[in-house]
Amino acid sequence: MRRVVSAKNVIAYESPTPDKRKFRVLVERDFSGSKSVAAGQLQLPPGSAQPGAEAHPNTEEIYYCAHGRGKLILDGKEYLLEEGITAYVAPGVGHQVFNTGDEDLLMIWFESPPSCEVGGYKPMKLGWKQIPPV
């Protein structure tokens, strides 16, 4: 079990779609033993976006913009993202992140309870390209 982790030491998963977004899980029950919370990173290249709005019916989520500029569509309303902006996503609320800047957008996410099933998140189970730690 890993209780303390550096993102540099965690496998990233790269989307097979043209946007090449990356997904990294930092805290999750299979890795850290957490039972009620998960955390990770979403990295979007310039001009890319999550492919569609997502909603997690039983999960609260927090997004924190750690680097870059973008926008968040949250329950149909648009919000600007820049370093330091934090957003709360209630259960069942649709949300989608876009990179509108000229450098990678790095979003840190926290969710409770974790929206994944035991065995990992969709990118891990759907065979996204694994990028080894540096």
PDB file of C-alpha atoms in Angstrom:
ATOM      1  CA  MET A   1       0.000   0.000   0.000  1.00  0.00           C
ATOM      2  CA  ARG A   2       1.248   3.473  -0.809  1.00  0.00           C
ATOM      3  CA  ARG A   3       0.292   6.138   1.709  1.00  0.00           C
ATOM      4  CA  VAL A   4       2.573   8.896   0.385  1.00  0.00           C
ATOM      5  CA  VAL A   5       3.234   9.187  -3.339  1.00  0.00           C
ATOM      6  CA  SER A   6       4.861  11.498  -5.853  1.00  0.00           C
ATOM      7  CA  ALA A   7       2.947  11.907  -9.123  1.00  0.00           C
ATOM      8  CA  LYS A   8       6.314  11.412 -10.873  1.00  0.00           C
ATOM      9  CA  ASN A   9       6.300   7.822  -9.584  1.00  0.00           C
ATOM     10  CA  VAL A  10       2.798   6.871 -10.745  1.00  0.00           C
ATOM     11  CA  ILE A  11       1.818   5.375 -14.099  1.00  0.00           C
ATOM     12  CA  ALA A  12      -0.117   7.779 -16.320  1.00  0.00           C
ATOM     13  CA  TYR A  13      -2.766   6.544 -18.749  1.00  0.00           C
ATOM     14  CA  GLU A  14      -2.991   8.317 -22.120  1.00  0.00           C
ATOM     15  CA  SER A  15      -6.281   8.409 -23.992  1.00  0.00           C
ATOM     16  CA  PRO A  16      -6.405   6.610 -27.357  1.00  0.00           C
ATOM     17  CA  THR A  17      -8.452   9.527 -28.729  1.00  0.00           C
ATOM     18  CA  PRO A  18      -6.852  12.448 -30.642  1.00  0.00           C
ATOM     19  CA  ASP A  19      -6.829  14.725 -27.559  1.00  0.00           C
ATOM     20  CA  LYS A  20      -4.176  12.516 -25.864  1.00  0.00           C
ATOM     21  CA  ARG A  21      -5.358  13.550 -22.407  1.00  0.00           C
ATOM     22  CA  LYS A  22      -3.651  11.847 -19.490  1.00  0.00           C
ATOM     23  CA  PHE A  23      -5.155  10.415 -16.337  1.00  0.00           C
ATOM     24  CA  ARG A  24      -3.240   9.500 -13.186  1.00  0.00           C
ATOM     25  CA  VAL A  25      -4.614   7.979  -9.963  1.00  0.00           C
ATOM     26  CA  LEU A  26      -2.742   9.037  -6.833  1.00  0.00           C
ATOM     27  CA  VAL A  27      -4.991   7.768  -4.029  1.00  0.00           C
ATOM     28  CA  GLU A  28      -7.449   4.911  -4.441  1.00  0.00           C
ATOM     29  CA  ARG A  29      -8.514   1.784  -2.555  1.00  0.00           C
ATOM     30  CA  ASP A  30      -6.431  -0.638  -4.660  1.00  0.00           C
ATOM     31  CA  PHE A  31      -3.236   1.420  -4.192  1.00  0.00           C
ATOM     32  CA  SER A  32      -3.493   3.180  -0.864  1.00  0.00           C
ATOM     33  CA  GLY A  33      -6.239   1.332   0.963  1.00  0.00           C
ATOM     34  CA  SER A  34      -8.533   4.368   1.019  1.00  0.00           C
ATOM     35  CA  LYS A  35     -12.136   3.358   1.569  1.00  0.00           C
ATOM     36  CA  SER A  36     -14.007   6.602   1.010  1.00  0.00           C
ATOM     37  CA  VAL A  37     -11.902   9.002  -1.077  1.00  0.00           C
ATOM     38  CA  ALA A  38      -9.827   8.954  -4.263  1.00  0.00           C
ATOM     39  CA  ALA A  39      -7.576  11.557  -5.857  1.00  0.00           C
ATOM     40  CA  GLY A  40      -5.664  11.981  -9.073  1.00  0.00           C
ATOM     41  CA  GLN A  41      -4.686  14.192 -11.979  1.00  0.00           C
ATOM     42  CA  LEU A  42      -6.202  15.043 -15.343  1.00  0.00           C
ATOM     43  CA  GLN A  43      -3.799  16.586 -17.850  1.00  0.00           C
ATOM     44  CA  LEU A  44      -5.200  18.099 -21.040  1.00  0.00           C
ATOM     45  CA  PRO A  45      -3.010  19.329 -23.919  1.00  0.00           C
ATOM     46  CA  PRO A  46      -3.772  22.771 -25.432  1.00  0.00           C
ATOM     47  CA  GLY A  47      -7.019  22.827 -27.412  1.00  0.00           C
ATOM     48  CA  SER A  48      -8.313  19.532 -26.032  1.00  0.00           C
ATOM     49  CA  ALA A  49     -11.195  18.603 -23.748  1.00  0.00           C
ATOM     50  CA  GLN A  50     -12.791  15.707 -21.997  1.00  0.00           C
ATOM     51  CA  PRO A  51     -14.862  14.090 -24.764  1.00  0.00           C
ATOM     52  CA  GLY A  52     -18.233  14.661 -23.113  1.00  0.00           C
ATOM     53  CA  ALA A  53     -19.920  15.707 -19.921  1.00  0.00           C
ATOM     54  CA  GLU A  54     -19.734  13.183 -17.117  1.00  0.00           C
ATOM     55  CA  ALA A  55     -21.935  12.788 -14.081  1.00  0.00           C
ATOM     56  CA  HIS A  56     -21.302  10.471 -11.145  1.00  0.00           C
ATOM     57  CA  PRO A  57     -24.665   9.654  -9.544  1.00  0.00           C
ATOM     58  CA  ASN A  58     -23.358   8.892  -6.048  1.00  0.00           C
ATOM     59  CA  THR A  59     -20.035  10.727  -5.927  1.00  0.00           C
ATOM     60  CA  GLU A  60     -19.034  14.216  -4.835  1.00  0.00           C
ATOM     61  CA  GLU A  61     -16.004  15.588  -6.698  1.00  0.00           C
ATOM     62  CA  ILE A  62     -13.646  18.509  -6.247  1.00  0.00           C
ATOM     63  CA  TYR A  63     -11.512  19.850  -9.099  1.00  0.00           C
ATOM     64  CA  TYR A  64      -8.492  22.056  -8.418  1.00  0.00           C
ATOM     65  CA  CYS A  65      -6.708  23.839 -11.278  1.00  0.00           C
ATOM     66  CA  ALA A  66      -2.993  23.388 -10.561  1.00  0.00           C
ATOM     67  CA  HIS A  67      -1.620  24.722 -13.864  1.00  0.00           C
ATOM     68  CA  GLY A  68      -2.834  26.288 -17.090  1.00  0.00           C
ATOM     69  CA  ARG A  69      -6.056  27.894 -18.261  1.00  0.00           C
ATOM     70  CA  GLY A  70      -9.345  26.435 -19.341  1.00  0.00           C
ATOM     71  CA  LYS A  71     -13.037  26.286 -18.751  1.00  0.00           C
ATOM     72  CA  LEU A  72     -15.350  24.016 -16.850  1.00  0.00           C
ATOM     73  CA  ILE A  73     -18.914  23.352 -17.920  1.00  0.00           C
ATOM     74  CA  LEU A  74     -20.734  22.535 -14.693  1.00  0.00           C
ATOM     75  CA  ASP A  75     -24.430  21.721 -14.820  1.00  0.00           C
ATOM     76  CA  GLY A  76     -24.701  23.663 -18.109  1.00  0.00           C
ATOM     77  CA  LYS A  77     -22.945  26.794 -16.817  1.00  0.00           C
ATOM     78  CA  GLU A  78     -19.447  27.862 -17.952  1.00  0.00           C
ATOM     79  CA  TYR A  79     -16.677  28.773 -15.494  1.00  0.00           C
ATOM     80  CA  LEU A  80     -13.150  29.969 -16.250  1.00  0.00           C
ATOM     81  CA  LEU A  81     -10.272  27.889 -14.928  1.00  0.00           C
ATOM     82  CA  GLU A  82      -6.853  29.215 -13.972  1.00  0.00           C
ATOM     83  CA  GLU A  83      -4.322  28.256 -11.354  1.00  0.00           C
ATOM     84  CA  GLY A  84      -5.896  28.157  -7.895  1.00  0.00           C
ATOM     85  CA  ILE A  85      -9.549  27.832  -8.983  1.00  0.00           C
ATOM     86  CA  THR A  86     -11.450  25.113  -7.141  1.00  0.00           C
ATOM     87  CA  ALA A  87     -14.827  23.675  -8.152  1.00  0.00           C
ATOM     88  CA  TYR A  88     -17.272  21.445  -6.288  1.00  0.00           C
ATOM     89  CA  VAL A  89     -19.252  18.936  -8.371  1.00  0.00           C
ATOM     90  CA  ALA A  90     -22.320  17.549  -6.585  1.00  0.00           C
ATOM     91  CA  PRO A  91     -23.527  13.986  -7.183  1.00  0.00           C
ATOM     92  CA  GLY A  92     -25.310  13.618 -10.507  1.00  0.00           C
ATOM     93  CA  VAL A  93     -24.120  16.983 -11.883  1.00  0.00           C
ATOM     94  CA  GLY A  94     -22.714  16.956 -15.431  1.00  0.00           C
ATOM     95  CA  HIS A  95     -19.213  18.376 -15.810  1.00  0.00           C
ATOM     96  CA  GLN A  96     -16.634  18.716 -18.584  1.00  0.00           C
ATOM     97  CA  VAL A  97     -13.166  20.330 -18.650  1.00  0.00           C
ATOM     98  CA  PHE A  98     -11.643  22.156 -21.651  1.00  0.00           C
ATOM     99  CA  ASN A  99      -8.099  23.460 -22.121  1.00  0.00           C
ATOM    100  CA  THR A 100      -8.366  26.928 -23.679  1.00  0.00           C
ATOM    101  CA  GLY A 101      -4.747  27.910 -23.007  1.00  0.00           C
ATOM    102  CA  ASP A 102      -1.483  27.423 -24.854  1.00  0.00           C
ATOM    103  CA  GLU A 103       0.079  24.978 -22.380  1.00  0.00           C
ATOM    104  CA  ASP A 104      -1.055  21.805 -20.640  1.00  0.00           C
ATOM    105  CA  LEU A 105      -3.951  22.182 -18.216  1.00  0.00           C
ATOM    106  CA  LEU A 106      -3.395  20.202 -15.020  1.00  0.00           C
ATOM    107  CA  MET A 107      -6.442  19.496 -12.880  1.00  0.00           C
ATOM    108  CA  ILE A 108      -6.259  17.701  -9.548  1.00  0.00           C
ATOM    109  CA  TRP A 109      -9.418  15.815  -8.623  1.00  0.00           C
ATOM    110  CA  PHE A 110     -10.746  14.379  -5.375  1.00  0.00           C
ATOM    111  CA  GLU A 111     -13.879  12.286  -5.113  1.00  0.00           C
ATOM    112  CA  SER A 112     -15.876  10.618  -2.394  1.00  0.00           C
ATOM    113  CA  PRO A 113     -16.891   7.922  -2.494  1.00  0.00           C
ATOM    114  CA  PRO A 114     -14.665   6.802  -5.389  1.00  0.00           C
ATOM    115  CA  SER A 115     -16.603   6.502  -8.635  1.00  0.00           C
ATOM    116  CA  CYS A 116     -14.607   3.517  -9.838  1.00  0.00           C
ATOM    117  CA  GLU A 117     -15.407  -0.095  -9.292  1.00  0.00           C
ATOM    118  CA  VAL A 118     -12.920  -2.339  -7.540  1.00  0.00           C
ATOM    119  CA  GLY A 119     -10.126  -2.990 -10.016  1.00  0.00           C
ATOM    120  CA  GLY A 120      -9.616   0.513 -11.258  1.00  0.00           C
ATOM    121  CA  TYR A 121     -10.938   3.472 -13.205  1.00  0.00           C
ATOM    122  CA  LYS A 122     -12.109   3.253 -16.828  1.00  0.00           C
ATOM    123  CA  PRO A 123      -8.754   4.287 -18.386  1.00  0.00           C
ATOM    124  CA  MET A 124      -7.035   1.499 -16.478  1.00  0.00           C
ATOM    125  CA  LYS A 125      -9.602  -1.096 -17.547  1.00  0.00           C
ATOM    126  CA  LEU A 126     -10.071   0.062 -21.153  1.00  0.00           C
ATOM    127  CA  GLY A 127      -6.453  -0.336 -22.158  1.00  0.00           C
ATOM    128  CA  TRP A 128      -5.344   3.286 -22.426  1.00  0.00           C
ATOM    129  CA  LYS A 129      -1.626   3.554 -23.211  1.00  0.00           C
ATOM    130  CA  GLN A 130       0.443   3.298 -20.043  1.00  0.00           C
ATOM    131  CA  ILE A 131       3.193   5.881 -19.627  1.00  0.00           C
ATOM    132  CA  PRO A 132       5.735   4.666 -17.069  1.00  0.00           C
ATOM    133  CA  PRO A 133       6.882   6.924 -14.248  1.00  0.00           C
ATOM    134  CA  VAL A 134       9.894   9.157 -14.989  1.00  0.00           C
TER     135      VAL A 134
END
